[in-house]
Coordinates of C-alpha atoms in Angstrom, one line a residue:
X736 CA -4.3 11.7 -7.5
X737 CA -8.0 12.7 -7.7
X738 CA -10.3 11.7 -4.9
X739 CA -12.2 8.4 -5.4
X740 CA -15.9 8.2 -4.8
X741 CA -16.5 4.5 -5.7
X742 CA -16.2 1.4 -3.5
X743 CA -13.6 -1.0 -4.8
X744 CA -13.3 -3.7 -2.1
X745 CA -10.2 -5.7 -1.4
X746 CA -8.1 -7.7 -3.9
X747 CA -8.0 -11.5 -3.1
X748 CA -9.3 -10.9 0.4
X749 CA -8.5 -14.2 2.0
X750 CA -4.7 -13.9 1.9
X751 CA -5.1 -10.5 3.6
X752 CA -7.3 -12.0 6.3
X753 CA -4.7 -14.8 6.7
X754 CA -1.9 -12.4 7.2
X755 CA -3.7 -10.5 9.9
X756 CA -4.8 -13.7 11.7
X757 CA -1.2 -15.0 11.4
X758 CA 0.2 -11.8 12.9
X759 CA -2.3 -12.0 15.7
X760 CA -1.5 -15.6 16.5
X761 CA 2.3 -15.1 16.5
X762 CA 2.1 -12.0 18.8
X763 CA -0.2 -14.0 21.1
X764 CA 2.4 -16.8 21.2
X765 CA 5.1 -14.2 21.9
X766 CA 3.1 -12.9 24.9
X767 CA 2.6 -16.4 26.3
X768 CA 6.3 -17.2 25.8
X769 CA 7.3 -14.1 27.8
X770 CA 4.9 -14.9 30.5
X771 CA 6.3 -18.4 30.8
X772 CA 9.8 -16.9 30.7
X773 CA 10.8 -18.6 27.5
X774 CA 12.6 -15.6 26.2
X775 CA 14.1 -17.0 23.0
X776 CA 10.7 -18.2 21.8
X777 CA 9.1 -14.9 22.8
X778 CA 11.7 -12.9 20.7
X779 CA 11.3 -15.3 17.7
X780 CA 7.5 -15.1 17.9
X781 CA 7.6 -11.3 18.3
X782 CA 9.9 -10.9 15.2
X783 CA 7.6 -13.3 13.2
X784 CA 4.5 -11.5 14.3
X785 CA 5.8 -8.0 13.5
X786 CA 7.1 -9.2 10.1
X787 CA 3.7 -10.7 9.3
X788 CA 1.9 -7.6 10.5
X789 CA 4.1 -5.5 8.2
X790 CA 3.2 -7.7 5.3
X791 CA -0.5 -7.4 6.1
X792 CA -0.2 -3.6 6.2
X793 CA 1.6 -3.5 2.9
X794 CA -1.1 -5.7 1.3
X795 CA -3.8 -3.4 2.8
X796 CA -2.1 -0.3 1.6
X797 CA -1.7 -1.6 -1.9
X798 CA -5.3 -2.7 -2.3
X799 CA -6.8 0.4 -0.8
X800 CA -4.4 3.1 -2.0
X801 CA -1.1 2.1 -3.6
X802 CA -2.4 0.6 -6.8
X803 CA -4.6 3.6 -7.4
X804 CA -1.5 5.9 -7.2
X805 CA 0.5 3.7 -9.6
X806 CA -2.3 3.6 -12.2
X807 CA -2.9 7.4 -11.8
X808 CA 0.7 7.9 -13.0
X809 CA 0.4 5.3 -15.7
X810 CA -2.7 6.8 -17.2
X811 CA -1.5 10.4 -17.4
X812 CA -0.3 9.7 -20.9
X813 CA -3.9 9.4 -22.2
X814 CA -4.9 12.2 -24.5
X815 CA -8.6 11.8 -23.7
X816 CA -10.1 10.6 -27.0
X817 CA -9.0 7.0 -26.8
X818 CA -11.0 3.8 -26.8
X819 CA -9.7 2.0 -23.7
X820 CA -10.3 -1.7 -22.8
X821 CA -9.7 -3.0 -19.2
X822 CA -9.3 -6.8 -19.1
X823 CA -10.7 -8.3 -15.9
X824 CA -12.0 -4.9 -14.7
X825 CA -13.7 -6.2 -11.5
X826 CA -15.3 -3.3 -9.6
X827 CA -13.5 -0.9 -11.9
X828 CA -10.4 0.5 -10.0
X829 CA -8.4 0.8 -13.2
X830 CA -11.4 1.3 -15.5
X831 CA -12.8 4.3 -13.7
X832 CA -9.3 5.8 -13.4
X833 CA -9.0 5.6 -17.2
X834 CA -12.5 6.8 -17.8
X835 CA -11.9 9.8 -15.6
X836 CA -9.2 11.0 -18.0
X837 CA -11.3 10.6 -21.1
X838 CA -13.0 13.5 -22.9
X839 CA -13.7 14.3 -26.6
X840 CA -15.6 11.1 -27.2
X841 CA -13.3 8.7 -25.5
X842 CA -14.8 5.5 -24.1
X843 CA -13.7 2.9 -21.6
X844 CA -14.9 -0.7 -21.7
X845 CA -14.5 -3.2 -18.9
X846 CA -14.7 -7.0 -19.4
X847 CA -15.0 -9.5 -16.6
X848 CA -16.5 -12.8 -15.5
X849 CA -17.4 -11.2 -12.2
X850 CA -16.0 -13.8 -9.7
X851 CA -16.0 -12.8 -6.1
X852 CA -13.0 -15.0 -5.1
X853 CA -10.8 -12.6 -7.1
X854 CA -12.2 -9.4 -5.4
X855 CA -14.8 -8.8 -2.7
X856 CA -18.2 -7.7 -4.1
X857 CA -17.0 -8.3 -7.6
X858 CA -20.2 -7.9 -9.6
X859 CA -21.3 -6.0 -12.7
X860 CA -23.8 -4.0 -10.6
X861 CA -20.9 -2.9 -8.3
X862 CA -18.9 -1.7 -11.3
X863 CA -21.8 0.1 -12.7
X864 CA -22.5 1.8 -9.3
X865 CA -18.9 2.9 -9.2
X866 CA -19.1 4.4 -12.7
X867 CA -22.1 6.4 -11.4
X868 CA -20.3 7.4 -8.2
X869 CA -17.2 8.6 -10.1
X870 CA -19.3 10.5 -12.7
X871 CA -18.1 8.6 -15.7
X872 CA -21.1 6.3 -16.5
X873 CA -21.6 8.2 -19.7
X874 CA -18.3 6.9 -21.1
X875 CA -18.1 3.4 -19.5
X876 CA -19.3 0.1 -21.0
X877 CA -19.4 -3.1 -19.1
X878 CA -19.2 -6.5 -20.9
X879 CA -19.4 -10.0 -19.5
X880 CA -16.8 -12.1 -21.3
X881 CA -13.9 -14.5 -21.2
X882 CA -10.4 -12.9 -21.6
X883 CA -9.4 -15.8 -23.8
X884 CA -12.2 -15.1 -26.3
X885 CA -12.9 -11.4 -26.3
X886 CA -16.2 -10.3 -27.9
X887 CA -14.6 -7.4 -29.8
X888 CA -13.5 -6.8 -33.3
X889 CA -9.9 -6.7 -34.4
X890 CA -8.0 -3.4 -33.8
X891 CA -10.9 -1.9 -31.9
X892 CA -9.1 -0.2 -29.0
X893 CA -6.3 2.4 -28.7
X894 CA -5.3 1.2 -25.2
X895 CA -5.6 -2.2 -23.5
X896 CA -5.1 -2.4 -19.7
X897 CA -5.1 -5.1 -17.1
X898 CA -4.6 -4.9 -13.4
X899 CA -3.8 -8.3 -11.8
X900 CA -6.4 -10.3 -13.8
X901 CA -4.5 -12.6 -16.2
X902 CA -2.9 -14.7 -13.5
X903 CA -6.4 -15.9 -12.5
X904 CA -6.6 -17.9 -15.7
X905 CA -5.4 -21.3 -14.5
X906 CA -3.4 -22.6 -17.5
X907 CA -0.3 -21.2 -19.2
X908 CA -2.0 -21.7 -22.6
X909 CA -5.1 -19.9 -21.4
X910 CA -3.0 -16.9 -20.2
X911 CA -1.1 -16.9 -23.5
X912 CA -4.4 -16.9 -25.4
X913 CA -5.6 -14.0 -23.3
X914 CA -2.5 -12.0 -24.3
X915 CA -3.0 -12.9 -27.9
X916 CA -6.6 -11.7 -27.7
X917 CA -5.5 -8.4 -26.1
X918 CA -3.1 -8.0 -29.0
X919 CA -5.8 -8.8 -31.6
X920 CA -8.2 -6.1 -30.4
X921 CA -5.5 -3.5 -30.0
X922 CA -5.1 -1.1 -33.0
X923 CA -1.6 -0.8 -34.7
X924 CA 0.4 1.7 -32.7
X925 CA -1.8 1.2 -29.6
X926 CA -0.6 0.9 -26.1
X927 CA -0.8 -2.2 -23.9
X928 CA -0.2 -2.2 -20.1
X929 CA -0.5 -5.5 -18.3
X930 CA 0.2 -5.4 -14.5
X931 CA 0.6 -8.7 -12.6
X932 CA 2.6 -10.3 -9.9
X933 CA 3.0 -13.6 -11.7
X934 CA 3.8 -14.9 -15.2
X935 CA 4.9 -11.5 -16.7
X936 CA 7.9 -13.0 -18.4
X937 CA 5.5 -15.3 -20.2
X938 CA 3.3 -12.3 -21.2
X939 CA 6.3 -10.6 -22.7
X940 CA 7.4 -13.7 -24.6
X941 CA 3.9 -14.2 -26.0
X942 CA 4.0 -10.6 -27.3
X943 CA 7.5 -11.1 -28.8
X944 CA 6.3 -14.3 -30.5
X945 CA 3.6 -12.2 -32.1
X946 CA 6.2 -9.8 -33.5
X947 CA 6.1 -7.1 -30.9
X948 CA 9.5 -5.4 -30.6
X949 CA 8.6 -2.4 -28.5
X950 CA 7.9 -4.4 -25.3
X951 CA 9.5 -4.3 -21.8
X952 CA 8.8 -5.4 -18.3
X953 CA 9.3 -3.0 -15.3
X954 CA 8.8 -3.0 -11.6
X955 CA 5.7 -1.1 -10.5
X956 CA 7.4 -0.2 -7.2
X957 CA 6.6 -0.6 -3.5
X958 CA 3.2 0.9 -3.7
X959 CA 2.1 -2.2 -5.7
X960 CA 3.5 -4.9 -3.3
X961 CA 1.0 -7.4 -2.0
X962 CA 2.7 -8.0 1.3
X963 CA 6.3 -7.4 0.3
X964 CA 8.8 -7.5 -2.6
X965 CA 8.2 -11.2 -3.0
X966 CA 4.7 -10.3 -4.3
X967 CA 5.8 -7.2 -6.3
X968 CA 3.8 -6.2 -9.3
X969 CA 5.4 -6.0 -12.7
X970 CA 4.1 -4.0 -15.6
X971 CA 4.5 -5.3 -19.2
X972 CA 4.3 -2.3 -21.5
X973 CA 4.1 -2.8 -25.3
X974 CA 3.2 -1.0 -28.5
X975 CA 1.5 -2.9 -31.3
X976 CA 3.6 -2.6 -34.5
X977 CA 2.1 -0.3 -37.2
X978 CA 3.7 -2.1 -40.1

């Protein structure tokens, strides 16, 4: 995995803060319980605190390193000349990784509404600064847009990517519409990779309803856990039919 030079913040920072605060509180209660000679409570609080701390460290690892390693492996299949679209690109963790593998006229486009509650410092300016820092600004385009109504022509991209963005759309129909839009702008034979920790069976079903046969869901592994296996990330991989 190549060294990163951009600044990508933290994904959904408040749950991470909550985990660390929860671990601190539980361990403090454990210490108080042992001081008061309430051994059973001390053991229980210690177990809970260490368990919560492990979850916080898992979350921190994923948002700062693990997800980058997973996407580095996923993007090795790029030839270098593709037109790539990243849905909900944020500060550009996935977008810049893809752009870094493009040569020969390939371009990477990121689209987002730039909401900071989904990621710290999530602004178009931050994404643009990261493109400059990574040395890929010449092949990156940034667009403000709604994933449910993409401002792109049909069949305009060879690859469509998304890293934990679609679940932020509040309604099931809205998420389904975003998947339909991703399918619309993907060229026949093009590759789609949708990573998320919620609703991935629905994404797969929407694609099957559109006539996609070459589609599957697979576990992204422990490096993409947001706290533990109960918040594991799944990747929906699909190819748009050519016929």
